[in-house]
Tab-separated table of N, CA and C in Angstrom:
chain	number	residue	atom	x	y	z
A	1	UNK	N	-3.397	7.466	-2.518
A	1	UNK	CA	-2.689	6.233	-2.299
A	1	UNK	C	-3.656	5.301	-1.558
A	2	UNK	N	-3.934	4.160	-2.299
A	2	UNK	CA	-4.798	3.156	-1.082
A	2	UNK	C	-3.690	2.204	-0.423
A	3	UNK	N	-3.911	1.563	0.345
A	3	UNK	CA	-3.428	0.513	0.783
A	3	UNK	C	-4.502	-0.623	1.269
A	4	UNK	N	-4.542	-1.612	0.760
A	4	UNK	CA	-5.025	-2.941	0.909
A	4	UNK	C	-4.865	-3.958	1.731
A	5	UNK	N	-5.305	-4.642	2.922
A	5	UNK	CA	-4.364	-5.383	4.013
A	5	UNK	C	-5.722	-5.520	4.473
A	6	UNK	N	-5.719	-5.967	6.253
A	6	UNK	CA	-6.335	-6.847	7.063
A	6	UNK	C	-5.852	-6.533	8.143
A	7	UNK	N	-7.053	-6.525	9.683
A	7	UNK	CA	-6.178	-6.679	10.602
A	7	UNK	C	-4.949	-7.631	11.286
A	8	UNK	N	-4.555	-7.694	11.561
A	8	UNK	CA	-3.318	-8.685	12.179
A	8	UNK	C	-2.810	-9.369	11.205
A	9	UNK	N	-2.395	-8.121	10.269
A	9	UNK	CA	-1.204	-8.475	9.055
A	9	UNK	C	0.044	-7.546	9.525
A	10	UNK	N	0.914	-8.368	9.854
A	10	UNK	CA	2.596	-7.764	10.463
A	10	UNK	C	3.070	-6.605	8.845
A	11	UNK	N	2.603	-7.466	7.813
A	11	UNK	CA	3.004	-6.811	6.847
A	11	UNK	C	2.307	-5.591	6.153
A	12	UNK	N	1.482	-5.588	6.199
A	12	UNK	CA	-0.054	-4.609	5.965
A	12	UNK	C	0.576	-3.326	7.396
A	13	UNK	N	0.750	-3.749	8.610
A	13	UNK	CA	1.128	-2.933	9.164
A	13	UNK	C	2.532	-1.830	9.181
A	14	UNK	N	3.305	-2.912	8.748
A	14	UNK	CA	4.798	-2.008	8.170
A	14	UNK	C	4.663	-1.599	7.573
A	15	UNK	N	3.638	-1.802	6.308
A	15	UNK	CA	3.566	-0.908	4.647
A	15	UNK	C	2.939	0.101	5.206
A	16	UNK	N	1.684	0.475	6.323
A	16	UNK	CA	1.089	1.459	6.887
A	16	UNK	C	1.711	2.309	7.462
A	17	UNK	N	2.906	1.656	7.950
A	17	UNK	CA	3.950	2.478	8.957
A	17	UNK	C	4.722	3.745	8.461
A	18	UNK	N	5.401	3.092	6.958
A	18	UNK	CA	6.189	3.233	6.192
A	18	UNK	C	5.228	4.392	5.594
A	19	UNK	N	4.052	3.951	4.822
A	19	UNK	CA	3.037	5.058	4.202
A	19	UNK	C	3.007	6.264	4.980
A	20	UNK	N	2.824	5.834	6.417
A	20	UNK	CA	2.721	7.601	7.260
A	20	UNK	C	3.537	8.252	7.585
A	21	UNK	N	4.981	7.351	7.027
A	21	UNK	CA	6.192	8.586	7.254
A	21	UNK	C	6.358	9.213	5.831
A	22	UNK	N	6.000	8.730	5.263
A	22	UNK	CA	6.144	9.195	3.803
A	22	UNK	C	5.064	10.354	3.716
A	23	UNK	N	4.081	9.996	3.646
A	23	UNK	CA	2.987	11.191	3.704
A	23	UNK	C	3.055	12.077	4.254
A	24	UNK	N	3.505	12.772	5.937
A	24	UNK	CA	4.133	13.244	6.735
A	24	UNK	C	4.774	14.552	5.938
A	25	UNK	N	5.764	13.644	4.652
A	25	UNK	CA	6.666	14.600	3.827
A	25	UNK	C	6.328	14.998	2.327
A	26	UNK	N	5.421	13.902	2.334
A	26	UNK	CA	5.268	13.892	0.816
A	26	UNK	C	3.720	14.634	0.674
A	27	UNK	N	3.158	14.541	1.417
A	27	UNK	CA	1.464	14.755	1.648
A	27	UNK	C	1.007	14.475	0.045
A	28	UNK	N	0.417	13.157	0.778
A	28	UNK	CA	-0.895	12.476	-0.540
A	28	UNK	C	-1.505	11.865	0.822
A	29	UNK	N	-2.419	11.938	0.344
A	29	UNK	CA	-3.721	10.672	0.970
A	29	UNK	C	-3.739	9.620	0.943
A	30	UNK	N	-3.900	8.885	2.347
A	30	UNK	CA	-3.752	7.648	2.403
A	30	UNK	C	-4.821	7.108	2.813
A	31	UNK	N	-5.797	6.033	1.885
A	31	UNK	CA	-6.899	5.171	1.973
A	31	UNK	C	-6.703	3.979	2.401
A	32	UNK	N	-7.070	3.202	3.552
A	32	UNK	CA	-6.963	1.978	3.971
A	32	UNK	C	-8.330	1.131	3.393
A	33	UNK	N	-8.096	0.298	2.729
A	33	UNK	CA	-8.915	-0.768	2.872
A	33	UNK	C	-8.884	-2.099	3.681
A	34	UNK	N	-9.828	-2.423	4.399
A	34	UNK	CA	-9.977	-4.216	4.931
A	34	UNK	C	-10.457	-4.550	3.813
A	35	UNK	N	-9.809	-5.790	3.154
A	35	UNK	CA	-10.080	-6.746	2.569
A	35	UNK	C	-11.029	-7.814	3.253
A	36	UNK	N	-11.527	-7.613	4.518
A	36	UNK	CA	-12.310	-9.239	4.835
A	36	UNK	C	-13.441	-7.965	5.545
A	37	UNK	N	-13.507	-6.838	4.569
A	37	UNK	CA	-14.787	-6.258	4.842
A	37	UNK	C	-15.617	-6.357	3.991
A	38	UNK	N	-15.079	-6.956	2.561
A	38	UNK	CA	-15.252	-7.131	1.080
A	38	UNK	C	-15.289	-8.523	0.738
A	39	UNK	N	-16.279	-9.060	0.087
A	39	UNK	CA	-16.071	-10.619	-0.093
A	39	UNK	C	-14.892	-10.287	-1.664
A	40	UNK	N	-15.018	-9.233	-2.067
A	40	UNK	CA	-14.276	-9.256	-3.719
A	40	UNK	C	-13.121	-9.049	-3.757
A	41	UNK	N	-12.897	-7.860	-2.560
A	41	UNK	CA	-11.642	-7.748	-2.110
A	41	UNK	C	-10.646	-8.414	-1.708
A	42	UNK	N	-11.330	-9.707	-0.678
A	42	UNK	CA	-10.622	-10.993	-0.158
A	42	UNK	C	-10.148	-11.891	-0.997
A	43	UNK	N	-11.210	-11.997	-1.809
A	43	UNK	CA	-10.845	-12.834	-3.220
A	43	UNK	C	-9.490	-12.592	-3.831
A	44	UNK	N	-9.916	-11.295	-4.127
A	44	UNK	CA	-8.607	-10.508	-5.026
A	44	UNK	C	-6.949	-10.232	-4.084
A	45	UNK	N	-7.371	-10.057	-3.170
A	45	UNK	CA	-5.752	-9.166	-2.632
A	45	UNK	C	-5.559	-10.727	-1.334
A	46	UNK	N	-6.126	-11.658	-0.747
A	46	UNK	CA	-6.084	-12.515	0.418
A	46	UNK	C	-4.868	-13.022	0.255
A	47	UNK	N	-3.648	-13.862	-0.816
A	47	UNK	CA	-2.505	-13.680	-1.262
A	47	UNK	C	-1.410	-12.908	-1.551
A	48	UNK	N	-1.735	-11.708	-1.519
A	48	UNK	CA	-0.287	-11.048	-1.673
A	48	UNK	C	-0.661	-9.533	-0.966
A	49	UNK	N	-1.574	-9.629	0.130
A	49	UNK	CA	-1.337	-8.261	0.898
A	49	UNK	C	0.126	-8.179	1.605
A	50	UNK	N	0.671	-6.932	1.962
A	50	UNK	CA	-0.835	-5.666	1.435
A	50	UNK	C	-0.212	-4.830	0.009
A	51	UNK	N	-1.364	-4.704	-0.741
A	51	UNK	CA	-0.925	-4.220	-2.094
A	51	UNK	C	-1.207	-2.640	-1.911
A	52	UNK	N	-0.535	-1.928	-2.319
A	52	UNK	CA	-0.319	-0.404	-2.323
A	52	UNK	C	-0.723	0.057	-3.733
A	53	UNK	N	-0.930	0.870	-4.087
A	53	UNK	CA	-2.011	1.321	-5.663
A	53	UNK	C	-2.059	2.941	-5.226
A	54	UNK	N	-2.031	3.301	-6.510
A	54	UNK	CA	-1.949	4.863	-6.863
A	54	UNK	C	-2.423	5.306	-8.288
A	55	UNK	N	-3.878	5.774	-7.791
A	55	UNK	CA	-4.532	6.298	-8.793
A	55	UNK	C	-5.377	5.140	-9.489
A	56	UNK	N	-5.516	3.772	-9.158
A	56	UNK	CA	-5.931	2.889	-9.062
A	56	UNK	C	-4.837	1.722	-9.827
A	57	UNK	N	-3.453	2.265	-9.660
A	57	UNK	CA	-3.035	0.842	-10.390
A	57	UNK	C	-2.141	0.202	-9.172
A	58	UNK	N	-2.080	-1.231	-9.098
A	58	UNK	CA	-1.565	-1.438	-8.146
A	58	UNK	C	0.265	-1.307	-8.197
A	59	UNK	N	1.457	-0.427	-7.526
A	59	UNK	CA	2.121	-0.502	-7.667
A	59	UNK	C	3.190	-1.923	-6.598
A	60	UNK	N	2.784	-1.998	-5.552
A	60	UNK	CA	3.720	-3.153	-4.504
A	60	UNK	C	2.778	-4.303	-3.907
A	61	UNK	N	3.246	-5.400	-4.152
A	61	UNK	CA	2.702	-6.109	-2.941
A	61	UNK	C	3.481	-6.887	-2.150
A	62	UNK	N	3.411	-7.239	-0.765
A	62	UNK	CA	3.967	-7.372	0.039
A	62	UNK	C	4.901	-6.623	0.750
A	63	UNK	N	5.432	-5.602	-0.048
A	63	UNK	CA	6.356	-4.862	0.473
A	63	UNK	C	6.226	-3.459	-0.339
A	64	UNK	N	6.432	-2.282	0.397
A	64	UNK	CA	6.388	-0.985	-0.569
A	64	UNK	C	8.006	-1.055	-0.652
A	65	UNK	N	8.137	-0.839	-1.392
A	65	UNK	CA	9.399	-0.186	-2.309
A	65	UNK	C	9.954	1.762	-2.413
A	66	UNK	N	10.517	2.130	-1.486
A	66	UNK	CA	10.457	3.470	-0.943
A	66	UNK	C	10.929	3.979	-1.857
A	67	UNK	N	12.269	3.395	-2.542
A	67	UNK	CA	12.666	4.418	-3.774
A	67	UNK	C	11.610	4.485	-4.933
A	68	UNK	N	11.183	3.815	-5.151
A	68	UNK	CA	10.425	3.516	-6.239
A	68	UNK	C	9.146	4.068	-5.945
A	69	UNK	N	8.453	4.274	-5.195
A	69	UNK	CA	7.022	4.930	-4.781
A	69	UNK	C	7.440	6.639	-4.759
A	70	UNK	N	8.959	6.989	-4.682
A	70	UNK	CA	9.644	8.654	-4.589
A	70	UNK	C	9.698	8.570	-6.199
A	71	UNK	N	10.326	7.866	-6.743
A	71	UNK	CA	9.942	8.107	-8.316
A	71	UNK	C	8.631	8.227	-8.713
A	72	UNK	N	8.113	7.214	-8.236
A	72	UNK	CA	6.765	7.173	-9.257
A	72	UNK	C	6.096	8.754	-8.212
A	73	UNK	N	6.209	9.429	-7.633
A	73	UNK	CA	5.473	10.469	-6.918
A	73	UNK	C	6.253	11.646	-7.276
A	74	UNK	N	7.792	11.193	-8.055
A	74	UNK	CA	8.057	12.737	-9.077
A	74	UNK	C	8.726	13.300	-7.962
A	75	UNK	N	9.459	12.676	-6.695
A	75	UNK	CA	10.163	13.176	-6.201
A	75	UNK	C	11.621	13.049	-5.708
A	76	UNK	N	12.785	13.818	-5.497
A	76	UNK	CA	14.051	13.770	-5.460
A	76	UNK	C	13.979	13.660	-4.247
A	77	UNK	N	15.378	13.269	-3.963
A	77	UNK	CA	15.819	12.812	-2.406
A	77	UNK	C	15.824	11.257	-2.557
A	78	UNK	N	15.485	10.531	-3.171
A	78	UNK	CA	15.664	8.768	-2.799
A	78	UNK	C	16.714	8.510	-1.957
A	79	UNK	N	16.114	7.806	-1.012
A	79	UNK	CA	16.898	7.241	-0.001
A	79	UNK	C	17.808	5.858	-0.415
C-alpha cells in the first residue's frame, strides 16, 4: 500500500492514521511517499493528496474509503 501526501497535510495525516489501524489487522505494508521530495511527484499528486494506491493503481484521493479498501483487500467484516 503506498500513500502519497506531504508534511502538514491534516488530510495525508488522517489517511496515515486510518492506514495504521488497518494494517495493525489487516497486515500489508505501508509506503509513505513526500511528494515535495519529488519534483514529478508534486506535479502529479500537489491537488488531490493524499492518494492511496495498491499495487500501483491509485485507489482514493483525499479520503480512504474503509469499506472499500476491505473489499478491494478480499476481506469480510466491513464496517
Amino acid at each position: 500500500m503506498d500513500l502519497y501526501g506531504r508534511p502538514g497535510c491534516h488530510l495525508c495525516d488522517d489517511a496515515r492514521a486510518q492506514l495504521l489501524a488497518l494494517r495493525a489487522e489487516l497486515a500489508f505494508e505501508l509506503v509513505e511517499h513526500d511528494i515535495e521530495a519529488d519534483d514529478h511527484l508534486l506535479r502529479r499528486y500537489l491537488e488531490r493528496i493524499p492518494v492511496i494506491a495498491l499495487d500501483g493503481e491509485e485507489l482514493f484521493d483525499f479520503f480512504l474509503d474503509e469499506p472499500g479498501l476491505r473489499r478491494r483487500l478480499g476481506t469480510v467484516g466491513d464496517r
